[in-house]
Amino acid sequence: MEIGNLKEKEAGISFYDHLTGLPTMTLFFEMAEKGCLDLLKDGKTPAVLFLDLSGMKTFNRKYGFVEGDNVLIALAKLIEEVYGKEFSSRFVQDHFVVFCEESDIKTKTKTLFDKWSKLYPKANLPIRAGVYIIESENFNIVSACDNAKVASDLCRNTYVSNINYFDKKIQEDMDKRDYIISNIDTAISEKWIKVYYQPIVRTITGKVCNEEALSRWFDPQKGVLSPADFIEILEDAHLIYKLDLYVVDEIIAKIKSFQNEGLTVVPQSVNLSRSDFEECDIVEEIRKRMDAAEIGYNMLNIEITESIIAKDFDFMKTQIERFRSLGFQVWMDDFGSVYSSLDLLQELTFD
């Protein structure tokens, strides 16, 4: 393919990245669409490869942005050497994209990994690679790049250069994520989400002393969704506060109903997520609801996992103290399952 045959010849240098000299995203989309179509017409299978350099934020803090730019320049030259300039692009920051024949992906990418490890052996900058295979002429090059990035992102928890392919399972997970995010408001308003109560028994008496609220999603299309199907998705999308406040509302409604019927009601507990504290003033939101219902704060216990405390200790310490100063009990959930830090118990007061 001749780059000069495309629009960048008319536009000049603006279609090339100022730092690395590789084609920009705009030019790449045009080159890749034409190149992939040519490969398909020749009976070959094209693929898009998304390359993400892991650890650049830490590297920049340690060595400075000038040295960080040198790293990006070095990687760009290596990508150009392995795949060819006319097949490569720097999209943004440390994100690079390539298109080539699917049959060449593994060999060329292994070559890239091997050469890169020798260039910066002490910097610990592995490359996360994601591949999307184009199987027909009815493709969208932007979507292909997005899907390759999704596959690359799934390598986040690996700390060596790695390659991952976009497949049916990833597509199903994306579809599920989109469905959960698009329907959370409807699920709450239509009460597809039901709250169940797990009894907490005091062993010395054998009697129920508390209950923990747990949610299940009964979807008219998807059937029963367990917390594993939607909790993490809502946390990642910073929407979990909607669910958690809905659960608080359901707990309050239950307590009021029991009180009106003259039934014995024990304190209830609700699990809160990290993003609850980031997306709203969760302490104030819960306080307002309890006050409006004229229910004592001692009737609602707040459960917080050890892991969300460790991420921003000072901030979470303040929020825990706010809850306890109002009269809510705060419980630590899942202690020892992740960090197992006894320091947390020394510096924070839990009930």
XYZ file of C-alpha atoms in Angstrom:
351
model
C 0.000 0.000 0.000
C 1.286 3.485 -0.857
C 0.606 6.071 1.815
C 1.002 8.840 -0.728
C -2.139 7.683 -2.501
C -4.302 8.709 0.444
C -5.502 12.012 1.817
C -2.522 12.659 4.031
C -0.504 13.560 0.939
C -2.777 16.542 0.497
C -2.906 17.442 4.187
C 0.804 16.963 4.838
C 2.326 16.455 8.262
C -0.945 16.967 10.164
C -1.896 13.355 9.498
C 1.173 12.111 11.363
C 1.764 11.998 15.087
C 4.090 14.825 16.117
C 6.027 12.671 18.606
C 6.441 9.302 16.904
C 5.922 10.086 13.225
C 3.363 7.298 12.894
C 0.018 7.922 11.167
C -2.646 9.434 13.404
C -5.964 7.811 14.226
C -7.770 9.650 11.402
C -5.349 8.515 8.736
C -5.157 5.002 10.172
C -8.906 4.478 9.891
C -8.710 5.252 6.189
C -5.618 3.137 5.598
C -6.887 0.209 7.628
C -10.336 0.155 6.042
C -8.844 0.055 2.555
C -6.084 -2.354 3.551
C -8.433 -4.811 5.256
C -10.781 -4.787 2.271
C -7.828 -5.512 -0.039
C -6.781 -8.444 2.142
C -10.312 -9.865 2.121
C -10.510 -9.568 -1.672
C -7.245 -11.505 -1.892
C -8.759 -14.310 0.189
C -6.786 -13.379 3.310
C -8.034 -12.698 6.844
C -7.209 -9.247 8.247
C -6.963 -8.436 11.929
C -6.629 -5.314 14.072
C -4.087 -5.325 16.892
C -4.381 -2.866 19.794
C -1.180 -2.311 21.794
C -1.237 -0.727 25.250
C 1.959 -0.052 27.160
C 1.425 -0.955 30.812
C 3.081 1.008 33.624
C 3.671 4.340 31.890
C 2.161 6.446 34.693
C 4.584 4.968 37.205
C 7.461 5.294 34.738
C 6.689 8.987 34.123
C 6.555 9.709 37.851
C 9.872 7.993 38.394
C 11.851 9.157 35.368
C 9.952 12.194 34.058
C 7.885 12.887 30.953
C 10.873 13.530 28.686
C 12.145 10.024 29.280
C 8.576 8.798 28.945
C 8.397 10.355 25.480
C 11.642 8.599 24.590
C 10.017 5.307 25.539
C 7.057 6.001 23.252
C 9.359 6.980 20.403
C 11.363 3.779 20.855
C 8.226 1.640 20.874
C 6.878 3.414 17.787
C 10.102 2.702 15.893
C 9.911 -0.943 16.913
C 6.271 -1.198 15.817
C 7.182 0.378 12.488
C 10.050 -2.086 12.100
C 7.918 -5.146 12.865
C 4.622 -4.275 11.179
C 5.420 -1.427 8.784
C 4.617 2.270 9.074
C 1.731 2.083 6.633
C 0.029 -0.506 8.840
C 0.538 1.261 12.194
C -0.717 4.213 14.196
C -0.342 5.959 17.499
C -3.859 6.742 18.686
C -3.232 8.564 21.968
C -0.804 8.442 24.901
C 0.710 4.922 24.994
C -1.930 3.321 22.751
C -0.866 1.997 19.347
C -2.894 0.157 16.702
C -1.847 -2.097 13.831
C -3.621 -4.015 11.099
C -2.158 -6.996 9.276
C -2.912 -10.534 8.165
C -4.294 -12.679 10.971
C -1.777 -15.394 10.134
C 1.098 -12.976 10.914
C -0.204 -11.781 14.273
C 1.364 -14.320 16.622
C 4.784 -14.403 14.955
C 5.151 -10.640 14.565
C 3.782 -9.855 18.002
C 6.146 -12.330 19.633
C 8.982 -10.603 17.783
C 7.750 -7.264 19.125
C 7.578 -8.584 22.707
C 11.058 -10.115 22.518
C 12.713 -6.997 21.108
C 10.859 -4.704 23.504
C 11.938 -6.666 26.579
C 15.563 -6.134 25.573
C 15.143 -2.388 25.040
C 13.754 -1.643 28.524
C 14.428 -4.712 30.672
C 14.468 -2.858 34.007
C 11.521 -0.530 33.400
C 8.836 -3.227 33.692
C 6.747 -1.888 30.819
C 4.925 -4.915 29.411
C 2.756 -4.595 26.309
C -0.883 -5.618 26.516
C -2.067 -6.684 23.068
C -5.645 -7.248 21.962
C -6.693 -8.760 18.642
C -9.918 -8.468 16.695
C -10.235 -10.669 13.596
C -12.211 -9.273 10.645
C -14.132 -12.058 8.954
C -16.231 -10.293 6.310
C -16.349 -7.130 4.202
C -19.251 -5.913 6.335
C -17.037 -4.474 9.081
C -16.617 -1.135 10.801
C -12.971 -0.263 11.325
C -13.694 1.958 14.352
C -15.643 -0.851 16.053
C -12.869 -3.292 15.163
C -10.331 -1.075 16.942
C -12.665 -0.698 19.941
C -13.071 -4.469 20.191
C -9.325 -4.992 19.966
C -8.925 -2.528 22.850
C -11.492 -4.455 24.908
C -9.452 -7.627 24.383
C -6.294 -5.740 25.379
C -7.895 -4.398 28.557
C -8.554 -7.953 29.728
C -4.773 -8.366 30.129
C -4.678 -5.693 32.861
C -3.980 -8.117 35.677
C -0.973 -9.658 33.939
C 2.445 -8.110 34.400
C 4.230 -9.568 31.392
C 3.652 -8.833 27.725
C 0.575 -10.749 26.702
C -1.883 -11.119 23.820
C -5.617 -11.726 24.034
C -8.191 -12.330 21.292
C -11.654 -10.826 21.125
C -14.067 -13.756 21.050
C -17.700 -14.714 21.524
C -17.374 -14.794 25.324
C -16.074 -11.214 25.388
C -18.920 -10.114 23.119
C -21.447 -11.783 25.418
C -19.889 -10.046 28.440
C -20.057 -6.691 26.627
C -23.690 -7.277 25.716
C -24.489 -8.169 29.328
C -22.704 -5.081 30.589
C -24.585 -2.847 28.158
C -27.874 -4.449 29.163
C -27.272 -4.019 32.899
C -26.210 -0.381 32.531
C -29.098 0.458 30.187
C -31.718 -1.194 32.378
C -30.693 -0.452 35.965
C -33.115 2.472 36.255
C -35.983 0.398 34.856
C -35.081 -2.545 37.075
C -35.338 -0.283 40.107
C -38.522 1.548 39.104
C -40.283 -1.673 38.048
C -38.929 -3.535 41.094
C -37.287 -6.274 39.051
C -34.700 -6.214 41.822
C -35.942 -7.978 44.940
C -34.359 -7.654 48.363
C -33.960 -10.771 50.483
C -32.865 -10.943 54.101
C -30.267 -13.330 55.453
C -30.634 -13.889 59.203
C -27.682 -13.317 61.499
C -27.986 -15.576 64.531
C -26.387 -14.913 67.907
C -24.986 -18.322 68.833
C -25.240 -17.850 72.592
C -29.033 -17.478 72.398
C -29.799 -19.141 69.072
C -31.970 -16.166 68.117
C -31.878 -13.856 65.112
C -30.274 -10.575 66.169
C -29.805 -8.920 62.766
C -30.553 -9.437 59.087
C -28.398 -8.681 56.034
C -30.089 -7.334 52.896
C -29.182 -9.117 49.656
C -30.459 -8.338 46.172
C -31.520 -10.507 43.225
C -32.504 -9.231 39.789
C -35.538 -10.944 38.214
C -35.369 -9.776 34.621
C -38.290 -10.312 32.208
C -35.825 -11.076 29.383
C -32.726 -12.499 31.076
C -34.336 -14.409 33.923
C -32.765 -14.446 37.389
C -29.515 -12.485 37.647
C -27.308 -13.125 40.663
C -25.251 -10.350 42.290
C -22.222 -11.698 40.409
C -24.002 -10.773 37.178
C -24.563 -7.103 37.960
C -22.747 -5.820 41.078
C -19.271 -5.525 39.553
C -20.681 -4.053 36.335
C -22.526 -1.354 38.265
C -19.437 -0.653 40.376
C -17.241 -0.225 37.293
C -19.861 2.051 35.720
C -20.148 4.098 38.959
C -23.868 3.311 39.120
C -23.904 1.035 42.165
C -25.105 3.892 44.391
C -28.491 3.668 42.649
C -28.847 0.037 43.651
C -27.544 0.521 47.191
C -29.868 3.445 47.915
C -32.750 1.402 46.476
C -31.876 -1.391 48.911
C -31.854 1.144 51.763
C -35.309 2.333 50.659
C -36.556 -1.266 50.629
C -35.126 -1.875 54.108
C -36.864 1.244 55.411
C -40.159 0.144 53.851
C -39.810 -3.258 55.510
C -39.056 -1.766 58.934
C -42.042 0.605 58.688
C -44.315 -2.240 57.622
C -43.229 -4.414 60.557
C -43.650 -1.541 62.988
C -47.143 -0.751 61.698
C -48.150 -4.398 62.086
C -46.757 -4.555 65.612
C -44.172 -7.166 64.597
C -40.726 -7.530 66.078
C -38.058 -6.125 63.793
C -34.314 -6.530 64.262
C -31.641 -4.178 62.880
C -30.907 -4.596 59.174
C -27.541 -4.285 57.455
C -26.691 -3.008 53.981
C -23.476 -3.457 52.009
C -21.926 -0.312 50.561
C -19.448 -0.110 47.677
C -16.482 2.154 47.174
C -18.107 4.173 44.398
C -21.088 4.938 46.660
C -18.810 7.335 48.518
C -17.425 8.805 45.290
C -20.660 9.386 43.376
C -22.733 10.937 46.148
C -22.641 11.855 49.819
C -23.855 8.408 50.834
C -23.796 9.235 54.547
C -26.112 12.201 54.054
C -28.361 10.324 51.609
C -28.936 7.517 54.105
C -29.373 9.920 57.023
C -32.085 11.861 55.145
C -34.000 8.689 54.341
C -33.900 7.425 57.915
C -35.008 10.806 59.277
C -37.876 11.070 56.797
C -39.118 7.637 57.875
C -38.586 8.481 61.568
C -36.514 5.344 62.087
C -33.637 5.265 64.550
C -30.141 5.009 63.140
C -29.530 1.974 65.322
C -31.879 0.001 63.055
C -29.501 0.146 60.062
C -25.986 -1.256 60.103
C -23.454 -0.257 57.438
C -21.240 -3.022 56.038
C -17.995 -1.994 54.350
C -15.438 -4.380 52.897
C -11.828 -4.210 53.965
C -10.634 -3.723 50.378
C -12.446 -0.409 49.793
C -10.964 1.050 52.973
C -7.393 0.314 51.950
C -7.711 2.208 48.649
C -8.062 5.620 50.333
C -7.656 5.145 54.046
C -7.992 8.736 55.268
C -11.118 9.426 53.221
C -12.819 6.201 54.298
C -11.848 6.759 57.923
C -13.703 10.074 57.806
C -16.815 8.480 56.296
C -16.841 5.692 58.879
C -16.536 8.254 61.677
C -19.429 10.245 60.179
C -21.674 7.178 60.195
C -20.724 6.216 63.755
C -21.077 9.763 65.114
C -24.692 9.752 63.903
C -25.381 6.458 65.649
C -25.101 3.927 62.835
C -23.121 0.791 63.531
C -20.375 0.138 60.970
C -19.313 -3.431 60.308
C -16.236 -4.605 58.456
C -17.186 -7.222 55.872
C -14.888 -9.938 54.475
C -11.996 -9.133 56.803
C -8.880 -11.098 55.897
C -10.093 -12.122 52.441
C -7.824 -9.665 50.620
C -5.476 -7.513 52.683
C -5.597 -9.139 56.127
C -4.248 -5.983 57.710
C -4.576 -5.800 61.484
C -3.490 -2.155 61.248
C -6.983 -1.346 59.991
C -8.506 -2.670 63.203
C -6.082 -0.597 65.293
C -6.735 2.679 63.481
C -10.480 2.355 62.833
C -13.375 1.661 65.151
C -15.851 -0.959 63.964
C -18.904 -2.311 65.723
